[in-house]
GROMACS .gro file of C-alpha atoms in nm:
model
  192
    1UNK     CA    1   1.030   1.348  -1.184
    2UNK     CA    2   1.014   1.614  -0.865
    3UNK     CA    3   0.800   1.557  -0.563
    4UNK     CA    4   0.551   1.797  -0.634
    5UNK     CA    5   0.505   1.659  -1.003
    6UNK     CA    6   0.456   1.284  -0.840
    7UNK     CA    7   0.174   1.392  -0.635
    8UNK     CA    8   0.023   1.523  -0.930
    9UNK     CA    9   0.036   1.279  -1.107
   10UNK     CA   10   0.027   0.996  -0.887
   11UNK     CA   11  -0.307   0.784  -0.952
   12UNK     CA   12  -0.501   0.441  -0.856
   13UNK     CA   13  -0.387   0.286  -1.223
   14UNK     CA   14  -0.536  -0.075  -1.164
   15UNK     CA   15  -0.420  -0.274  -1.535
   16UNK     CA   16  -0.057  -0.285  -1.506
   17UNK     CA   17   0.229  -0.503  -1.732
   18UNK     CA   18   0.522  -0.661  -1.555
   19UNK     CA   19   0.796  -0.470  -1.692
   20UNK     CA   20   1.097  -0.364  -1.509
   21UNK     CA   21   1.063   0.026  -1.497
   22UNK     CA   22   1.368   0.042  -1.300
   23UNK     CA   23   1.597  -0.234  -1.149
   24UNK     CA   24   1.380  -0.436  -0.839
   25UNK     CA   25   1.697  -0.293  -0.646
   26UNK     CA   26   1.592   0.061  -0.693
   27UNK     CA   27   1.244  -0.042  -0.531
   28UNK     CA   28   1.383  -0.182  -0.201
   29UNK     CA   29   1.579   0.129  -0.177
   30UNK     CA   30   1.216   0.346  -0.232
   31UNK     CA   31   1.069   0.079   0.009
   32UNK     CA   32   1.347   0.131   0.276
   33UNK     CA   33   1.354   0.513   0.254
   34UNK     CA   34   1.026   0.548   0.312
   35UNK     CA   35   1.024   0.334   0.650
   36UNK     CA   36   1.350   0.485   0.750
   37UNK     CA   37   1.201   0.852   0.718
   38UNK     CA   38   0.802   0.831   0.753
   39UNK     CA   39   0.709   0.973   1.026
   40UNK     CA   40   0.585   0.770   1.340
   41UNK     CA   41   0.378   0.882   1.665
   42UNK     CA   42   0.672   0.860   1.892
   43UNK     CA   43   0.861   0.736   1.688
   44UNK     CA   44   0.692   0.386   1.736
   45UNK     CA   45   0.824   0.262   1.390
   46UNK     CA   46   0.536  -0.007   1.407
   47UNK     CA   47   0.531   0.028   0.999
   48UNK     CA   48   0.634  -0.314   0.844
   49UNK     CA   49   0.667  -0.404   0.472
   50UNK     CA   50   0.708  -0.728   0.215
   51UNK     CA   51   0.806  -0.679  -0.114
   52UNK     CA   52   0.695  -0.943  -0.338
   53UNK     CA   53   0.866  -0.979  -0.721
   54UNK     CA   54   0.814  -1.235  -0.941
   55UNK     CA   55   0.666  -1.551  -0.949
   56UNK     CA   56   0.579  -1.497  -0.572
   57UNK     CA   57   0.396  -1.182  -0.704
   58UNK     CA   58   0.163  -1.379  -0.927
   59UNK     CA   59   0.130  -1.655  -0.666
   60UNK     CA   60  -0.051  -1.405  -0.419
   61UNK     CA   61  -0.242  -1.273  -0.665
   62UNK     CA   62  -0.396  -1.636  -0.783
   63UNK     CA   63  -0.423  -1.710  -0.430
   64UNK     CA   64  -0.620  -1.408  -0.372
   65UNK     CA   65  -0.847  -1.481  -0.683
   66UNK     CA   66  -0.957  -1.795  -0.498
   67UNK     CA   67  -1.014  -1.640  -0.193
   68UNK     CA   68  -1.259  -1.384  -0.342
   69UNK     CA   69  -1.436  -1.676  -0.547
   70UNK     CA   70  -1.540  -1.833  -0.241
   71UNK     CA   71  -1.634  -1.532  -0.123
   72UNK     CA   72  -1.819  -1.330  -0.351
   73UNK     CA   73  -2.193  -1.391  -0.482
   74UNK     CA   74  -2.213  -1.170  -0.789
   75UNK     CA   75  -2.027  -0.984  -0.994
   76UNK     CA   76  -1.730  -1.216  -0.949
   77UNK     CA   77  -1.574  -1.098  -1.325
   78UNK     CA   78  -1.519  -0.717  -1.214
   79UNK     CA   79  -1.305  -0.854  -0.935
   80UNK     CA   80  -1.155  -1.103  -1.191
   81UNK     CA   81  -1.067  -0.806  -1.393
   82UNK     CA   82  -0.934  -0.645  -1.132
   83UNK     CA   83  -0.702  -0.883  -0.974
   84UNK     CA   84  -0.582  -0.960  -1.331
   85UNK     CA   85  -0.474  -0.611  -1.436
   86UNK     CA   86  -0.287  -0.662  -1.021
   87UNK     CA   87  -0.117  -1.037  -1.156
   88UNK     CA   88  -0.001  -0.889  -1.471
   89UNK     CA   89   0.202  -0.625  -1.246
   90UNK     CA   90   0.580  -0.650  -1.199
   91UNK     CA   91   0.554  -0.667  -0.783
   92UNK     CA   92   0.325  -0.646  -0.479
   93UNK     CA   93   0.433  -0.420  -0.162
   94UNK     CA   94   0.272  -0.518   0.141
   95UNK     CA   95   0.220  -0.316   0.405
   96UNK     CA   96   0.157  -0.412   0.825
   97UNK     CA   97   0.145  -0.303   1.139
   98UNK     CA   98   0.364  -0.479   1.445
   99UNK     CA   99   0.088  -0.504   1.701
  100UNK     CA  100   0.364  -0.567   1.985
  101UNK     CA  101   0.478  -0.252   1.898
  102UNK     CA  102   0.147  -0.082   1.918
  103UNK     CA  103   0.059  -0.273   2.218
  104UNK     CA  104   0.403  -0.160   2.456
  105UNK     CA  105   0.335   0.200   2.344
  106UNK     CA  106  -0.041   0.184   2.478
  107UNK     CA  107   0.104   0.011   2.784
  108UNK     CA  108   0.392   0.261   2.858
  109UNK     CA  109   0.120   0.586   2.791
  110UNK     CA  110  -0.174   0.454   2.895
  111UNK     CA  111  -0.327   0.763   2.842
  112UNK     CA  112  -0.318   0.743   2.504
  113UNK     CA  113  -0.441   0.433   2.429
  114UNK     CA  114  -0.732   0.437   2.190
  115UNK     CA  115  -0.516   0.743   2.013
  116UNK     CA  116  -0.246   0.521   1.895
  117UNK     CA  117  -0.453   0.337   1.717
  118UNK     CA  118  -0.616   0.599   1.526
  119UNK     CA  119  -0.163   0.729   1.469
  120UNK     CA  120  -0.092   0.450   1.383
  121UNK     CA  121  -0.315   0.399   1.091
  122UNK     CA  122  -0.190   0.734   1.039
  123UNK     CA  123   0.150   0.601   1.033
  124UNK     CA  124   0.046   0.347   0.752
  125UNK     CA  125  -0.094   0.613   0.568
  126UNK     CA  126   0.181   0.787   0.565
  127UNK     CA  127   0.438   0.543   0.481
  128UNK     CA  128   0.217   0.440   0.199
  129UNK     CA  129   0.179   0.731   0.027
  130UNK     CA  130   0.516   0.777   0.028
  131UNK     CA  131   0.628   0.480  -0.108
  132UNK     CA  132   0.337   0.524  -0.410
  133UNK     CA  133   0.463   0.886  -0.467
  134UNK     CA  134   0.863   0.724  -0.475
  135UNK     CA  135   0.680   0.460  -0.720
  136UNK     CA  136   0.504   0.715  -0.946
  137UNK     CA  137   0.867   0.949  -0.941
  138UNK     CA  138   1.048   0.666  -1.115
  139UNK     CA  139   0.796   0.556  -1.360
  140UNK     CA  140   0.559   0.283  -1.226
  141UNK     CA  141   0.179   0.254  -1.155
  142UNK     CA  142   0.005   0.144  -0.881
  143UNK     CA  143  -0.299   0.128  -0.650
  144UNK     CA  144  -0.364   0.044  -0.312
  145UNK     CA  145  -0.568  -0.241  -0.222
  146UNK     CA  146  -0.743  -0.416   0.093
  147UNK     CA  147  -0.796  -0.777  -0.028
  148UNK     CA  148  -0.781  -1.036   0.229
  149UNK     CA  149  -0.476  -1.263   0.156
  150UNK     CA  150  -0.295  -1.553   0.302
  151UNK     CA  151   0.045  -1.464   0.425
  152UNK     CA  152   0.290  -1.739   0.293
  153UNK     CA  153   0.560  -1.905   0.554
  154UNK     CA  154   0.805  -1.887   0.305
  155UNK     CA  155   0.749  -1.539   0.312
  156UNK     CA  156   0.907  -1.557   0.712
  157UNK     CA  157   0.580  -1.306   0.807
  158UNK     CA  158   0.553  -1.324   1.233
  159UNK     CA  159   0.240  -1.312   1.391
  160UNK     CA  160   0.241  -1.008   1.556
  161UNK     CA  161   0.221  -0.815   1.208
  162UNK     CA  162  -0.088  -0.750   1.089
  163UNK     CA  163  -0.196  -0.705   0.718
  164UNK     CA  164  -0.314  -0.333   0.651
  165UNK     CA  165  -0.327  -0.298   0.269
  166UNK     CA  166  -0.137  -0.393  -0.050
  167UNK     CA  167  -0.009  -0.237  -0.337
  168UNK     CA  168   0.093  -0.399  -0.698
  169UNK     CA  169   0.258  -0.217  -0.890
  170UNK     CA  170   0.385  -0.217  -1.299
  171UNK     CA  171   0.419  -0.014  -1.547
  172UNK     CA  172   0.071   0.156  -1.669
  173UNK     CA  173  -0.139  -0.022  -1.912
  174UNK     CA  174  -0.467   0.164  -1.896
  175UNK     CA  175  -0.481   0.547  -2.010
  176UNK     CA  176  -0.466   0.790  -1.699
  177UNK     CA  177  -0.851   0.977  -1.656
  178UNK     CA  178  -0.855   1.307  -1.562
  179UNK     CA  179  -0.999   1.365  -1.185
  180UNK     CA  180  -1.207   1.595  -1.136
  181UNK     CA  181  -1.063   1.847  -0.876
  182UNK     CA  182  -1.269   2.043  -0.642
  183UNK     CA  183  -1.167   2.445  -0.640
  184UNK     CA  184  -0.896   2.519  -0.350
  185UNK     CA  185  -1.103   2.812  -0.217
  186UNK     CA  186  -1.404   2.531  -0.118
  187UNK     CA  187  -1.146   2.335   0.030
  188UNK     CA  188  -0.832   2.614   0.234
  189UNK     CA  189  -0.870   2.862   0.468
  190UNK     CA  190  -0.612   3.080   0.524
  191UNK     CA  191  -0.590   3.278   0.819
  192UNK     CA  192  -0.356   3.556   0.877
   0.00000   0.00000   0.00000
């Protein structure tokens, strides 16, 4: 699939199946390439990733369900349904920000202190989008989540890594829904 076809087809798919659409090594290659080639402000390279497969992936969503159950006062059934869709997937990509890198850049360039926080979030968005589109290009469905999770010691995540988002992925189960697209004339101005 070419890049813009993958961009067009990418959607938030929350009902997944644990099917290896491509070998796990290819998922790792997608993430490695995205980490190495997605731009970051001042080439700070503060974006970090952990990939979970198999039982570790399922345990993440079991733990997340327990956390959500303790915190949710109403409509847990909807949250439980979503978590089941994620847990039934093939894996989860966890996105982090290395806070030591951000602080180092802020010390080096204090005139951009606040902007570096904003740019770091933009760096995250680009990385997440490149990974998501890369997964779509090889046939995986995914979504981007922002749930509270417990970071496990066996993942070897340094204390200075701040969790930003989770991306469960797997074979698509739910039908692809059409999305409304506002006419481009309302979103684009071209000046020559």
